[in-house]
Tab-separated table of C-alpha atoms and ligand atoms in Angstrom:
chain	number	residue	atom	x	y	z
A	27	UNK	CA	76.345	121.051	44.879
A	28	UNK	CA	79.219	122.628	43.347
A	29	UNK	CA	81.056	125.444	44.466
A	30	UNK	CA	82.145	128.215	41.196
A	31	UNK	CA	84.978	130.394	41.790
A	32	UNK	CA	84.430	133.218	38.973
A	33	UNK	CA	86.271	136.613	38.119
A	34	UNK	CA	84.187	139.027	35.975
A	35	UNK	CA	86.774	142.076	34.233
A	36	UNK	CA	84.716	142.951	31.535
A	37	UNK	CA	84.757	146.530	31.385
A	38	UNK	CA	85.640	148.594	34.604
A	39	UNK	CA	84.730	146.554	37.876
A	40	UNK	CA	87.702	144.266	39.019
A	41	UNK	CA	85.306	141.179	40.491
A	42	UNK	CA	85.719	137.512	41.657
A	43	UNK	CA	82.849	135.934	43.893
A	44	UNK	CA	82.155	132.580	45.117
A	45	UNK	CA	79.261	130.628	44.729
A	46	UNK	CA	77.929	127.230	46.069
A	47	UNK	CA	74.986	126.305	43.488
A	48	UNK	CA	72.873	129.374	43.522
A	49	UNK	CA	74.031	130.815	47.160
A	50	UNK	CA	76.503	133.553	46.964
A	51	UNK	CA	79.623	132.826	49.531
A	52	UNK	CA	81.416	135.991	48.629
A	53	UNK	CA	81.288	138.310	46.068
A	54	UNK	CA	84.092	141.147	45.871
A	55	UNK	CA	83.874	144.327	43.313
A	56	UNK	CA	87.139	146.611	43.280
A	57	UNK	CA	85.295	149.248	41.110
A	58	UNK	CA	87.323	151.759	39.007
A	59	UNK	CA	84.501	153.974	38.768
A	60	UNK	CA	86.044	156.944	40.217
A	61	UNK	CA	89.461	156.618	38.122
A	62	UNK	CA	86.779	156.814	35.091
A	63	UNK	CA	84.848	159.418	36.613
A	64	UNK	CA	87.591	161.779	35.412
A	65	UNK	CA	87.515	160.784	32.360
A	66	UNK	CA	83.602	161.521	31.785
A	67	UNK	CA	83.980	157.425	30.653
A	68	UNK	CA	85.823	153.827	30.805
A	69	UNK	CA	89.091	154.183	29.305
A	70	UNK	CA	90.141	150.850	28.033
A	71	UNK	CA	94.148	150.816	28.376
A	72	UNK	CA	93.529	152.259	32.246
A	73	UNK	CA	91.121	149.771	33.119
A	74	UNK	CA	93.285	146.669	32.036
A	75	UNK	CA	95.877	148.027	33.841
A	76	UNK	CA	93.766	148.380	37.207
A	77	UNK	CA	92.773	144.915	36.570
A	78	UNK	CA	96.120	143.839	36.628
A	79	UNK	CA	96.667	145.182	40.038
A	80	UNK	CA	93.309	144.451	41.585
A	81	UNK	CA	92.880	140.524	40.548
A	82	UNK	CA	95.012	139.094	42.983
A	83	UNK	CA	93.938	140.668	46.466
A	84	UNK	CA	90.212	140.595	45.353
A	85	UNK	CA	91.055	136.181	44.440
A	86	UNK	CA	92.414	135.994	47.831
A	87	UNK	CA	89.325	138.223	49.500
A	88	UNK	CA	86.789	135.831	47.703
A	89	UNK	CA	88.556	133.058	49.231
A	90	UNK	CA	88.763	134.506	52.788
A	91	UNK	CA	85.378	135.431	52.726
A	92	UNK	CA	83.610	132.518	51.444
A	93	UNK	CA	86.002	130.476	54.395
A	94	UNK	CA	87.274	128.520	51.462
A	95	UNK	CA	90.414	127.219	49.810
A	96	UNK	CA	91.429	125.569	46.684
A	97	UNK	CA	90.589	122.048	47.506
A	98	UNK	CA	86.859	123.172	48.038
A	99	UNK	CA	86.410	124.673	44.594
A	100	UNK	CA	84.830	122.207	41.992
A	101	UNK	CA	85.072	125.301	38.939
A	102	UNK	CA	86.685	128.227	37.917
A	103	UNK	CA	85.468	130.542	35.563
A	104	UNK	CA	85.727	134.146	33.693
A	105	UNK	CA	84.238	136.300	31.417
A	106	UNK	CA	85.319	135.750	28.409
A	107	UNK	CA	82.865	137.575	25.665
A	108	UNK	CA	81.478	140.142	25.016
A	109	UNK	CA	83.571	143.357	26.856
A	110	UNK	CA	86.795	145.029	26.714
A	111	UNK	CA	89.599	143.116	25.002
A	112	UNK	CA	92.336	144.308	27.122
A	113	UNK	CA	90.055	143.893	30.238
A	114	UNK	CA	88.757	140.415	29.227
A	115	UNK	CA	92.179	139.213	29.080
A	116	UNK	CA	93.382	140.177	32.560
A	117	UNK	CA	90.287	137.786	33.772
A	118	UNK	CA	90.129	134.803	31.299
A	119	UNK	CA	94.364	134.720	31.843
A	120	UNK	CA	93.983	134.502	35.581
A	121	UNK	CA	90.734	132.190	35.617
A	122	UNK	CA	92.450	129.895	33.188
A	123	UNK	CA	96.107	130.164	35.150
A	124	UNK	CA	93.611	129.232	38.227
A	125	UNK	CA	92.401	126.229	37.061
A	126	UNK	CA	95.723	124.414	35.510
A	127	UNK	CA	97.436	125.072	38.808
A	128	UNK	CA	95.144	123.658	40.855
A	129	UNK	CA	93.301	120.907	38.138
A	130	UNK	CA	89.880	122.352	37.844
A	131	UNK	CA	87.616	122.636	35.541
A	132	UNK	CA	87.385	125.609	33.233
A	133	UNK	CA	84.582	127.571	31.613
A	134	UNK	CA	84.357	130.988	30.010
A	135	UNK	CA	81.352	132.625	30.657
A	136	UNK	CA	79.480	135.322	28.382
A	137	UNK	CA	78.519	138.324	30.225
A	138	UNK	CA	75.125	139.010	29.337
A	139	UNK	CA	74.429	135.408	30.879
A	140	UNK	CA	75.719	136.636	34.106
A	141	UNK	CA	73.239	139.413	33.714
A	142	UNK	CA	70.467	136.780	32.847
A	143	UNK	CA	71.462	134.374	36.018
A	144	UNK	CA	71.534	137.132	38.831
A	145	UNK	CA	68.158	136.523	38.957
A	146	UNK	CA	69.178	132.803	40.214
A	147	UNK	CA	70.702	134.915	43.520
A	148	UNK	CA	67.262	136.279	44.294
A	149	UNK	CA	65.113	133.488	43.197
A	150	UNK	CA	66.826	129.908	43.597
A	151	UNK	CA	63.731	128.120	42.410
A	152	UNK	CA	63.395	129.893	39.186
A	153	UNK	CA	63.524	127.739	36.210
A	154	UNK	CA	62.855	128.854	32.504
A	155	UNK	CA	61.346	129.916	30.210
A	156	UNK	CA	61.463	133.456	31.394
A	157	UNK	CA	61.563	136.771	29.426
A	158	UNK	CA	64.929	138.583	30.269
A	159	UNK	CA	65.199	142.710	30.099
A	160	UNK	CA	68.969	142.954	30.187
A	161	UNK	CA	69.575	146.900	30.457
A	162	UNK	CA	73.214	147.539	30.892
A	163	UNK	CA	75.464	150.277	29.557
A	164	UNK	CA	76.502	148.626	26.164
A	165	UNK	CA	73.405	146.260	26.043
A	166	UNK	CA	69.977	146.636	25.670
A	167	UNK	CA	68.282	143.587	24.559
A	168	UNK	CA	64.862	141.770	24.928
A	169	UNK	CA	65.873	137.489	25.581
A	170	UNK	CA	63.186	134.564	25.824
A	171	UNK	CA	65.447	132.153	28.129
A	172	UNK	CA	64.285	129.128	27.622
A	173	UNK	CA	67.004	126.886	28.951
A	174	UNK	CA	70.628	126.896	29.967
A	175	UNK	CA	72.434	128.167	26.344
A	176	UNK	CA	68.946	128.276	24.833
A	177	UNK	CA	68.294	132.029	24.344
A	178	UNK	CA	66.407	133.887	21.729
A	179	UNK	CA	67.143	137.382	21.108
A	180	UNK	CA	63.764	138.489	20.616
A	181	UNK	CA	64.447	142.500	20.936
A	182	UNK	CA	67.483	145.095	21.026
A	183	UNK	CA	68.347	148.713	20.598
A	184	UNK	CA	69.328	149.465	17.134
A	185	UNK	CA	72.158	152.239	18.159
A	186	UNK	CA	73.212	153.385	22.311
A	187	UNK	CA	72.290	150.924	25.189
A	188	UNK	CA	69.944	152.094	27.947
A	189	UNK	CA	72.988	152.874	29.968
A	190	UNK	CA	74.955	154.855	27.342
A	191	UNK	CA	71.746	156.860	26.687
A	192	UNK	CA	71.688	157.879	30.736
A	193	UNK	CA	75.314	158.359	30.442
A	194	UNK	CA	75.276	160.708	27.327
A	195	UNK	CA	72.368	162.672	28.927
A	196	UNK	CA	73.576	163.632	31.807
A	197	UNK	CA	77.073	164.231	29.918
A	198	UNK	CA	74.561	166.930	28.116
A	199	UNK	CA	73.689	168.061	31.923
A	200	UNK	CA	76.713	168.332	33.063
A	201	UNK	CA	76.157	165.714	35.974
A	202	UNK	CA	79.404	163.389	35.827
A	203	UNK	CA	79.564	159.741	35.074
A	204	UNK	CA	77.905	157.236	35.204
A	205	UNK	CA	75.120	159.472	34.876
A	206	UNK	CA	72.223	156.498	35.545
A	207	UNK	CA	72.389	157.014	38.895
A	208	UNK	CA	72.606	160.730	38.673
A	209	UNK	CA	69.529	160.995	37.137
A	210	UNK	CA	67.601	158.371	38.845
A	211	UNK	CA	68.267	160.716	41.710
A	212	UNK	CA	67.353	163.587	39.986
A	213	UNK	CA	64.269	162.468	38.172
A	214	UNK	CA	62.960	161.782	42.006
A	215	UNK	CA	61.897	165.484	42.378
A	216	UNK	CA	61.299	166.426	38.579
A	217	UNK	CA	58.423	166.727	36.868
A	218	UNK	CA	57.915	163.580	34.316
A	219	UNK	CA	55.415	165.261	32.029
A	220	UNK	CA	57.520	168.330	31.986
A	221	UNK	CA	58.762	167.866	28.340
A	222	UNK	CA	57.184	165.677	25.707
A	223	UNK	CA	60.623	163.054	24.214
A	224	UNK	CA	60.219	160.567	22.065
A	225	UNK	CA	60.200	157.171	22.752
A	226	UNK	CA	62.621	155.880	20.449
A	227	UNK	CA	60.064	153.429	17.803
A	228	UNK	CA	61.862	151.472	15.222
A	229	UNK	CA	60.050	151.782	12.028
A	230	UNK	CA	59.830	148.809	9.950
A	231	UNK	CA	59.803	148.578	6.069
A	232	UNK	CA	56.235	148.148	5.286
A	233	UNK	CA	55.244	150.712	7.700
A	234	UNK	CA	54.695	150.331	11.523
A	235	UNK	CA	56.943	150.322	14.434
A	236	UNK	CA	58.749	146.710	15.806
A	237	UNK	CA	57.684	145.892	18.690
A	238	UNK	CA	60.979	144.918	20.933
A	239	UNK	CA	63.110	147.015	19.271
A	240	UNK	CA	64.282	150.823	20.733
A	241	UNK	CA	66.649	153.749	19.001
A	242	UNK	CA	68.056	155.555	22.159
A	243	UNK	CA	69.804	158.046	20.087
A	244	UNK	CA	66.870	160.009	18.664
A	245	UNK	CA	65.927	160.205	22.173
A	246	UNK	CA	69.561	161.937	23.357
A	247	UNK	CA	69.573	163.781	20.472
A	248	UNK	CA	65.873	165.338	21.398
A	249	UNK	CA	67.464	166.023	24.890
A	250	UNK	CA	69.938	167.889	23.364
A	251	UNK	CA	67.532	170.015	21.046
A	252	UNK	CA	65.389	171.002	24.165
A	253	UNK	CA	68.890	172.072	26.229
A	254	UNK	CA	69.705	174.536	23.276
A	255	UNK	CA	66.211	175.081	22.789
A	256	UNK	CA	65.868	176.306	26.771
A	257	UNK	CA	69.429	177.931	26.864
A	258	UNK	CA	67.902	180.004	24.108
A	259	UNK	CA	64.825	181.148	25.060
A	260	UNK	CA	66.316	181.726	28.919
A	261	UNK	CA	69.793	182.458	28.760
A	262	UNK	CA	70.061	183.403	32.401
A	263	UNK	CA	67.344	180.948	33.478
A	264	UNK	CA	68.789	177.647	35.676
A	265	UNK	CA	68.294	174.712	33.471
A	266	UNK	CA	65.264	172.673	34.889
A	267	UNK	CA	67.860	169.866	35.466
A	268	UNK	CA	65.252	167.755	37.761
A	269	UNK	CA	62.122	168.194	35.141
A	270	UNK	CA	64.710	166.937	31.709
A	271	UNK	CA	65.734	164.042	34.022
A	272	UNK	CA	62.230	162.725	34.472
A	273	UNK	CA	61.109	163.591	31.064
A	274	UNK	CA	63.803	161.570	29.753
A	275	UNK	CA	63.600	158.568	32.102
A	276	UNK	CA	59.975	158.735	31.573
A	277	UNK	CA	60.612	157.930	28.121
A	278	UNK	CA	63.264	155.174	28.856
A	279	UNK	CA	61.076	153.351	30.749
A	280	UNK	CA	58.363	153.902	29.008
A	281	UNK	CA	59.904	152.110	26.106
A	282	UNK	CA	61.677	149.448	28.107
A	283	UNK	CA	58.349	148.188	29.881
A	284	UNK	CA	56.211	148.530	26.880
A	285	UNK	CA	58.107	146.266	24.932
A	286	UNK	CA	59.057	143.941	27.959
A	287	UNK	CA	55.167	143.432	28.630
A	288	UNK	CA	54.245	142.927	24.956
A	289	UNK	CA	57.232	140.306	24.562
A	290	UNK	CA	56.198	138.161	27.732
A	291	UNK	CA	52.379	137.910	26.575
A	292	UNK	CA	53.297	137.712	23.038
A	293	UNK	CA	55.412	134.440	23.984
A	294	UNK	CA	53.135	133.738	26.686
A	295	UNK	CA	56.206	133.322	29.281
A	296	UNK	CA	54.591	135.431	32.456
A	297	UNK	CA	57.818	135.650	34.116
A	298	UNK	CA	60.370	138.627	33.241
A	299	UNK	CA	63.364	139.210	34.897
A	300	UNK	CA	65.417	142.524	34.291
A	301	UNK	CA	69.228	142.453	34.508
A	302	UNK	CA	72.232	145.008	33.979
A	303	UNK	CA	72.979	148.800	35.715
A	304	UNK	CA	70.066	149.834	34.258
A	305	UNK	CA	67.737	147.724	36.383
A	306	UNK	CA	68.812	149.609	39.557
A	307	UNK	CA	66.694	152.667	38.095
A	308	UNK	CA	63.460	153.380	40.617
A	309	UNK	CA	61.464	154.490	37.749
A	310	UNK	CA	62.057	151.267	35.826
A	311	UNK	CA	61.567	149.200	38.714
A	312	UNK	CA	58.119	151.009	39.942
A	313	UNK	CA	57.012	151.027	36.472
A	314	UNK	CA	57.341	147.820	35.408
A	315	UNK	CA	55.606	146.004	38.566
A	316	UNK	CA	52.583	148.427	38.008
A	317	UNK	CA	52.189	147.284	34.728
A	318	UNK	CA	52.924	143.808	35.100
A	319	UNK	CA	51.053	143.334	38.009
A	320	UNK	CA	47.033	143.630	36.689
A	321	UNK	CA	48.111	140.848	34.041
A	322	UNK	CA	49.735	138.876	36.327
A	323	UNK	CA	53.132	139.074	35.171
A	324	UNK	CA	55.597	138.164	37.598
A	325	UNK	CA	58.902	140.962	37.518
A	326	UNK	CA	62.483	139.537	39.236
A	327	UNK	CA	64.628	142.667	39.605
A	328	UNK	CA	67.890	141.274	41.509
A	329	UNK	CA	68.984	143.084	44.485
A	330	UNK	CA	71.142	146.438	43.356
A	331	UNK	CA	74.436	144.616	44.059
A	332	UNK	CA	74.012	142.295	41.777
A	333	UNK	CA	72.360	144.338	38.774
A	334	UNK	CA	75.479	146.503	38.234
A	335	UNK	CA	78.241	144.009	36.896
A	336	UNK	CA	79.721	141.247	39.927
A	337	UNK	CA	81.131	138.000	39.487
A	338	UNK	CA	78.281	136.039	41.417
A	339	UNK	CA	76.147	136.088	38.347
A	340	UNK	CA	79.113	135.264	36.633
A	341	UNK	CA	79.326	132.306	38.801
A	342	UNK	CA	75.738	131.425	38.672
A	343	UNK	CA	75.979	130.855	34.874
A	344	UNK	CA	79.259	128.671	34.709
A	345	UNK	CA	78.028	126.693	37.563
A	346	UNK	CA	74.377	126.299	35.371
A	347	UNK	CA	76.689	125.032	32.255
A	348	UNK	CA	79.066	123.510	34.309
A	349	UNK	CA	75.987	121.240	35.981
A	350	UNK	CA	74.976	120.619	32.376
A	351	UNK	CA	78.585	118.962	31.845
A	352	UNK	CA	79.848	121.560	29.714
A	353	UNK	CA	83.349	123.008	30.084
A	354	UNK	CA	85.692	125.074	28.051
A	355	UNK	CA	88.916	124.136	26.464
A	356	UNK	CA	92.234	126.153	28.478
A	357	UNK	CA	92.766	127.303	24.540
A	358	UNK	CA	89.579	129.705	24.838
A	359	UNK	CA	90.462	132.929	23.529
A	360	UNK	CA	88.248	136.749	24.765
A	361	UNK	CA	86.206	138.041	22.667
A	362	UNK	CA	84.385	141.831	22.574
A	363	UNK	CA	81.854	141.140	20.194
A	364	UNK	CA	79.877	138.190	20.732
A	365	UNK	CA	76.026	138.015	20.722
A	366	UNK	CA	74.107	136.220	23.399
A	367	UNK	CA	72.997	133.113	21.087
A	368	UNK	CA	75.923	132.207	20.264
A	369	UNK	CA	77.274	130.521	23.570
A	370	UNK	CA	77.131	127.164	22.842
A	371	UNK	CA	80.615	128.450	20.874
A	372	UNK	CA	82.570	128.552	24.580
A	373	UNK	CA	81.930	124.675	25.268
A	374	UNK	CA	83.738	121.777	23.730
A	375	UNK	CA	81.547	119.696	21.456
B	692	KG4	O1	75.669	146.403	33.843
B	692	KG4	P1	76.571	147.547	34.101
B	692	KG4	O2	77.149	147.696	35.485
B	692	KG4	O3	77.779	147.544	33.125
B	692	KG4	C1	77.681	147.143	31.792
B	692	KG4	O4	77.840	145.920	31.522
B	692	KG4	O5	77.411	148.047	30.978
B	692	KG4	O6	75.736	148.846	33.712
B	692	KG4	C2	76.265	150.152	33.830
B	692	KG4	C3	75.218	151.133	33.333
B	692	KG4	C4	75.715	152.574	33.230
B	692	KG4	O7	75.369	153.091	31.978
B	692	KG4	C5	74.957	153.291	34.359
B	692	KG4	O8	74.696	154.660	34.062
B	692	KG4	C6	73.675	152.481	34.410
B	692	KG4	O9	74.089	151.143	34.220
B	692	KG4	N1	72.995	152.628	35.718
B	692	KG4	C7	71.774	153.185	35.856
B	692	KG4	C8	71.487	153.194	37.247
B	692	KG4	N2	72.532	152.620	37.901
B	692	KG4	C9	73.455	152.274	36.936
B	692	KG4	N3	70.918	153.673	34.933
B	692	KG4	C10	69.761	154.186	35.386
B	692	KG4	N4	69.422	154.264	36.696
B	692	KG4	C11	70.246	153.775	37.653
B	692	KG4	N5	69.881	153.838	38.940
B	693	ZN	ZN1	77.320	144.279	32.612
């Protein structure tokens, strides 16, 4: 059973965990959230620099944590693609520093897979094929998993994540960032059927709609319509802040669990497991079990902690690859774009 050392700076959440085959030892976030916060969103330069800063003591918390040192760690890895360059770096540099001092193995590790393997934390059986719902804030994709580095990207958004369209929402609102949780909150006392949104259907040429794919942007921009719309016809009138939140996350997750249901029994994979910030949402969460449960669909949603970005999935993933005797070369360089199938690029022929 090996024991993964990881360190996850993809975006804004400074994170290195520890984890002995699928059991998490430690896992430590330093999250920049609130820095951001003032910014209404992550701003790259600032968050490499708070990487820079935070990597060490959160290395030496893992360590103290997990009741570990060096000599117990079998792997070392970071995420590598996709994210922010500058904030990739700060990671891969220190994971890769990591290993040649102390003559470990090294792996990169994509961050969407980290997404896909936090289900590993809450389920240690689970074994593919699976259908993955990865809803984070720059990712919204459909995956068939059907083996360590086997993934098909079956569905995506064709313009804002999931995340980015709860963010940009309750930018509209006036709520602060990140606004998912804002308006997971909110939508908790609103009226759902308040306002009619669309549900963001892809046309296809031919005619018809695909079936995995969303468009999140029609959807913000219909938001948007109905504030001005409201601010018009009641220009002393409160907004109805709780009744647009439902609406809209009605119609998020609306979309999301349509096309997660119709992908598992299209593929005929009955399990689905939903990773990334978005998967902390209550509506998402209640309305996928009800759907999934009269067709017998089983639903993995990973304990909040590790749905938001962490460095035990991040672990989970390298120490999947690394049991599959794959390992990166210390020349791996970051990269921000990189798309989910192409993984099998990190490892050394
Ligand atoms: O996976 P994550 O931590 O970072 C990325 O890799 O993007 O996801 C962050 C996203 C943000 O857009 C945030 O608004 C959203 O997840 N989020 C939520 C909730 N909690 C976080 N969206 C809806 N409901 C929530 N409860
Ligand atoms: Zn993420």
């Amino acid at each position: 059973m090996a024991i993964a050392l990881a360190i996850e700076t993809s975006c804004d959440e400074t994170a290195v965990a520890i984890v002995k085959n699928r059991e998490v030892l430690s896992s430590v976030v330093a999250s920049q959230m609130d820095i951001h916060a003032e910014y209404g969103g992550v701003v790259p330069e600032v968050a490499s620099r708070h990487h820079v800063e935070a990597i060490n003591p959160a290395i030496a918390q893992a360590l103290t944590e997990a009741q570990v040192n060096w000599d117990h760690i079998d792997v070392v890895s970071a995420t590598c693609a996709p994210g922010l360059m500058g904030a990739l770096l700060t990671g891969l540099t220190a994971a890769k520093t990591l290993a040649m001092v102390h003559g470990k193995p090294f792996l990169g590790t994509h961050h969407l897979e980290g997404h896909i393997y936090a289900s590993y934390l809450t389920d240690p059986q689970l074994q593919p094929p699976f259908v993955c719902l990865l809803v984070s804030g720059g990712h919204t994709s459909l995956i068939a998993v059907r083996g360590c580095g086997d993934y098909e990207l079956v569905g995506q958004t064709r313009d804002d994540a999931a995340g980015e369209a709860f963010d940009k929402v309750a930018r509209l609102l006036a709520l602060g960032y990140p606004g998912g949780p804002i308006i997971d909150k909110l939508a908790a006392t609103g009226n759902p059927k308040a306002f009619r949104l669309p549900e963001g259907r892809v046309s296809v040429p031919g005619g018809g709609f695909h079936p995995y794919d969303t468009s999140f942007s029609g959807l913000k921009t219909a938001v948007r319509y109905l504030i001005e719309r409201l601010q018009k016809e009641q220009p002393d009138a409160p907004l109805p802040v709780e009744d647009i939140a439902a609406s809209f996350q009605e119609a998020v997750v609306k979309a999301l669990v349509k096309r997660a249901i119709a992908a598992s029994q299209n593929l005929n994979i009955p399990t689905v497991v939903v990773g990334g910030g978005v998967a902390a949402n209550s509506g998402l969460r209640a309305g996928l079990a009800a759907a999934a449960e009269p067709l017998e669909i089983r639903v993995i949603f990973p304990p909040m902690k590790f749905c938001t970005d962490n460095a035990a999935m991040i672990a989970c993933a390298a120490s999947e690859h690394f049991a599959a005797g794959r390992r990166s070369p210390l020349t791996l360089k970051a990269n921000s774009r990189m798309g989910i199938t192409q993984v099998m690029e990190l490892y050394k022929p």
